[in-house]
CSV table of C-alpha atoms in Angstrom, one decimal:
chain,number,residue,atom,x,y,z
A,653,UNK,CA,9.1,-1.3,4.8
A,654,UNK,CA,13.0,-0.7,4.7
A,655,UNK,CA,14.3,-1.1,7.8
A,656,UNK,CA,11.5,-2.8,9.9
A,657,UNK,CA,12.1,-5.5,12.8
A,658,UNK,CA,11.4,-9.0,12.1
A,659,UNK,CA,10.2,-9.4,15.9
A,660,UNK,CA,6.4,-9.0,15.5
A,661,UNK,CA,6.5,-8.4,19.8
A,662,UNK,CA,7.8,-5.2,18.7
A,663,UNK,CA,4.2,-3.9,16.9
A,664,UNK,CA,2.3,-5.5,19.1
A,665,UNK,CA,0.9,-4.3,22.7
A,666,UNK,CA,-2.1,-5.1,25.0
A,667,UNK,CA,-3.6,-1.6,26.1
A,668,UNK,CA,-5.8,-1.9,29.5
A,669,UNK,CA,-8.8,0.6,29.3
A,670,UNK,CA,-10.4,0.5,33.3
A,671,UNK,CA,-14.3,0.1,33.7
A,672,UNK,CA,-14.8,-2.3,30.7
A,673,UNK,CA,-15.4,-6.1,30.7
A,674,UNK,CA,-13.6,-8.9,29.2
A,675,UNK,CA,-16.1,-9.4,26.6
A,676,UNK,CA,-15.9,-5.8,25.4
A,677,UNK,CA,-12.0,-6.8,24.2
A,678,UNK,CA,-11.1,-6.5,20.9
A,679,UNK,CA,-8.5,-6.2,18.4
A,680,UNK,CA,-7.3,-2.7,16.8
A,681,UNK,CA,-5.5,-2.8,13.3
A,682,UNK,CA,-3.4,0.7,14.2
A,683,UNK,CA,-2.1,2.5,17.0
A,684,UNK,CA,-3.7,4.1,20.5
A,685,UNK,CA,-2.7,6.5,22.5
A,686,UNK,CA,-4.3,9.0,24.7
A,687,UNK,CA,-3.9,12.8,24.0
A,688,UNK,CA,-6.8,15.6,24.3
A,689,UNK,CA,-7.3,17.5,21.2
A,690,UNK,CA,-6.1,21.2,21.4
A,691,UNK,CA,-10.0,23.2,22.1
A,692,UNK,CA,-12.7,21.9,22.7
A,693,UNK,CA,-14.3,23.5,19.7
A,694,UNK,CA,-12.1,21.3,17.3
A,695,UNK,CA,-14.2,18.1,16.0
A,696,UNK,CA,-14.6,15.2,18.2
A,697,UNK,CA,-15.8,12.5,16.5
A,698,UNK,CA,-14.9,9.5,14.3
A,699,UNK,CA,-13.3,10.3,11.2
A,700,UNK,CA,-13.4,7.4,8.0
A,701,UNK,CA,-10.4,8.2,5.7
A,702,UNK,CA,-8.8,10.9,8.0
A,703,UNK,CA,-5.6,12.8,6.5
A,704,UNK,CA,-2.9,13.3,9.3
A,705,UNK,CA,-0.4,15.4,9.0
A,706,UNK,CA,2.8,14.8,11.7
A,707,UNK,CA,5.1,17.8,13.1
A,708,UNK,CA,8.1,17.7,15.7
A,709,UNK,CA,8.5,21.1,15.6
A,710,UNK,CA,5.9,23.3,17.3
A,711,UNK,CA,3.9,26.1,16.4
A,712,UNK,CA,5.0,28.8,18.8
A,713,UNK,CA,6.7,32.5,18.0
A,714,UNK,CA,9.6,32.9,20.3
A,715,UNK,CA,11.3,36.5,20.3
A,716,UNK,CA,15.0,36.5,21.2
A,717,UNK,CA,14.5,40.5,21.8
A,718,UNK,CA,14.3,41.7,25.0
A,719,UNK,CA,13.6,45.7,24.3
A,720,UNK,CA,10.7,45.9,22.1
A,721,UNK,CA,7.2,47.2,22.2
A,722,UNK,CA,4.4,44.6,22.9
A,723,UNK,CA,2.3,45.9,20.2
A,724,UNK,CA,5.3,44.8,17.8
A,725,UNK,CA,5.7,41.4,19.3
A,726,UNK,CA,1.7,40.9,19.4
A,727,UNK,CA,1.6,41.9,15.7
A,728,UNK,CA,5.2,39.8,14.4
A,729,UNK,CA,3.8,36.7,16.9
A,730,UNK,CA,0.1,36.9,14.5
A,731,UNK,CA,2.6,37.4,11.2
A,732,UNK,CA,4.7,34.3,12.3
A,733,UNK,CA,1.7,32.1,13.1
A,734,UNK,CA,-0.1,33.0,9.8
A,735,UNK,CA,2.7,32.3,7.2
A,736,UNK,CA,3.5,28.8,9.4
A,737,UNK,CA,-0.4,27.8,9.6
A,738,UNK,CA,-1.0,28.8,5.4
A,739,UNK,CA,1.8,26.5,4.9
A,740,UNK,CA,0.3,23.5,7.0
A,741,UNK,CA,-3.3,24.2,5.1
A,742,UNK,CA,-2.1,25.0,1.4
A,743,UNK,CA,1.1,23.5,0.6
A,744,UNK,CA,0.2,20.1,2.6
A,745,UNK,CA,-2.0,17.7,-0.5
A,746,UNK,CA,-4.8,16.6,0.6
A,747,UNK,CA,-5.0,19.2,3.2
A,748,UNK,CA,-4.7,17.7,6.6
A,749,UNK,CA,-7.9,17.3,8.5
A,750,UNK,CA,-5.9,16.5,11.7
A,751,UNK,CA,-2.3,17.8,13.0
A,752,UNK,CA,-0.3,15.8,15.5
A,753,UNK,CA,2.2,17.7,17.0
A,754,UNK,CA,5.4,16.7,19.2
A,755,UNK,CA,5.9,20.1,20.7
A,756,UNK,CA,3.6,22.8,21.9
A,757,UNK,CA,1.3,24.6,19.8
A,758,UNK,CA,0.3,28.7,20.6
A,759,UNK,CA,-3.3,29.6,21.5
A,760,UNK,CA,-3.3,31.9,18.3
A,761,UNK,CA,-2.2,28.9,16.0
A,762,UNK,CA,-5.3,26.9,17.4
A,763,UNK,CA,-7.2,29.1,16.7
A,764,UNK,CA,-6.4,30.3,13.1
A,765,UNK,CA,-5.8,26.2,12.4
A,766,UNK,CA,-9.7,25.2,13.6
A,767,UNK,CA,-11.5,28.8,12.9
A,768,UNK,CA,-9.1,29.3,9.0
A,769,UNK,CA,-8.8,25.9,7.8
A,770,UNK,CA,-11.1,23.8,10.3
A,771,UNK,CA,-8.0,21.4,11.1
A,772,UNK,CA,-8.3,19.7,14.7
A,773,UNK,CA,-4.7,19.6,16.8
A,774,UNK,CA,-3.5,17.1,19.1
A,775,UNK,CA,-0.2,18.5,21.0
A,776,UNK,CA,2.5,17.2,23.2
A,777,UNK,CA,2.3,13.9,21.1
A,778,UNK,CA,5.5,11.8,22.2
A,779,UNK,CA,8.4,10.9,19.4
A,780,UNK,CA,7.7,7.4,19.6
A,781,UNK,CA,3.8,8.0,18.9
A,782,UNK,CA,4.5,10.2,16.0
A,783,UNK,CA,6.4,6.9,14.2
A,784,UNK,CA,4.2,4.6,15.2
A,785,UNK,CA,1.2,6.8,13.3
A,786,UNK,CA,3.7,7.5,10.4
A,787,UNK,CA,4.6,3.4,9.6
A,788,UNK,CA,0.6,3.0,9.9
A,789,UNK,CA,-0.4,5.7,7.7
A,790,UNK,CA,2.1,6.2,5.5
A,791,UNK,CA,2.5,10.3,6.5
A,792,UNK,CA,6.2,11.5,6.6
A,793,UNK,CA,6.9,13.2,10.1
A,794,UNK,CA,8.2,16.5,9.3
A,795,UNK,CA,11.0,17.9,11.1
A,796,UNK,CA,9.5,21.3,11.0
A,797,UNK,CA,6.7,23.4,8.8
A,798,UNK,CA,9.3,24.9,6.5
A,799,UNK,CA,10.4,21.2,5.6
A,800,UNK,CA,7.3,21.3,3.3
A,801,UNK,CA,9.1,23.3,0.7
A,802,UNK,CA,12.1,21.1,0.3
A,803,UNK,CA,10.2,18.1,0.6
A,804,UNK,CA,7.5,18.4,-2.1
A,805,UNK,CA,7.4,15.8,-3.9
A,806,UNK,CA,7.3,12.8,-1.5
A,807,UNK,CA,4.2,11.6,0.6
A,808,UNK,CA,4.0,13.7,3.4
A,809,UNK,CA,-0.1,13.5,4.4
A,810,UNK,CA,-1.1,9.8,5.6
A,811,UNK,CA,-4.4,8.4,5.5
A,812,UNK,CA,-6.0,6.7,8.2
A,813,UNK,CA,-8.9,4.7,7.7
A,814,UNK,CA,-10.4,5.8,11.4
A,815,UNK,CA,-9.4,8.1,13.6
A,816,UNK,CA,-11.3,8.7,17.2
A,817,UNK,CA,-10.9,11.7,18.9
């Protein structure tokens, strides 16, 4: 692709896992990295033709206010969440199955991601991780959720042909 390195050290690493055996090594077409999945309701398995979806932004209401009633906050925090978690699941084609996030993601938008749209969340994912998985799947990071709308009609859902959680 445009603006790839040459230097095939670059794509290229040896990852170390303890406990196993020489003979146990083998070669992975992809990346790895270690993150936990957001609950431990969310699927944890293999997936075969996974589609990612990749966010810097994260999924979090904050409130700038500092007088106002916690019933409004609680309700405008489950408003917020909503819209930005029907935009992830609708406007994203094919819908994702998975969601790698850069920043934080609430408790509320785990829940309405796995219990709504049945979409398992990996948080906390470094920069570097998130482009790696982009170049090998062919998914557009977006900058944030409301980049979906102006960004329409490229690629933004990569597929990955196997995806352990």
């Amino acid at each position: 692709s445009v603006g790839d390195s040459m230097d095939i050290l670059s794509y290229v690493k040896i990852k170390r896992v303890l406990g196993g055996h020489i003979s146990e090594s083998r070669m992975v077409d992809g990346v790895i990295f270690s993150r936990d999945i957001a609950n431990r309701k969310m699927r944890t398995c293999k997936y075969d033709g996974c589609h990612l979806a990749l966010l810097r932004e994260s999924l979090s209401f904050d409130c700038d206010r500092k007088l106002t009633r916690l019933e409004a906050l609680v309700e405008q925090e489950a408003q917020f969440i909503e819209l930005k978690v029907a935009k992830i699941a609708q406007d994203l084609h094919p819908p994702p199955d998975v969601l790698l996030c850069q920043g934080g993601v609430s408790q509320l938008a785990r829940d309405v991601l796995l219990k709504k749209h049945n979409i398992t969340v990996v948080f906390d994912v470094p920069s570097h991780i998130l482009d790696a998985v982009a170049r090998c799947t062919g998914a557009k990071v977006l900058q944030s959720v409301d980049s979906i709308v102006r960004e329409r009609n490229s690629a933004l859902v990569g597929i990955c042909n196997r995806f352990y959680v």
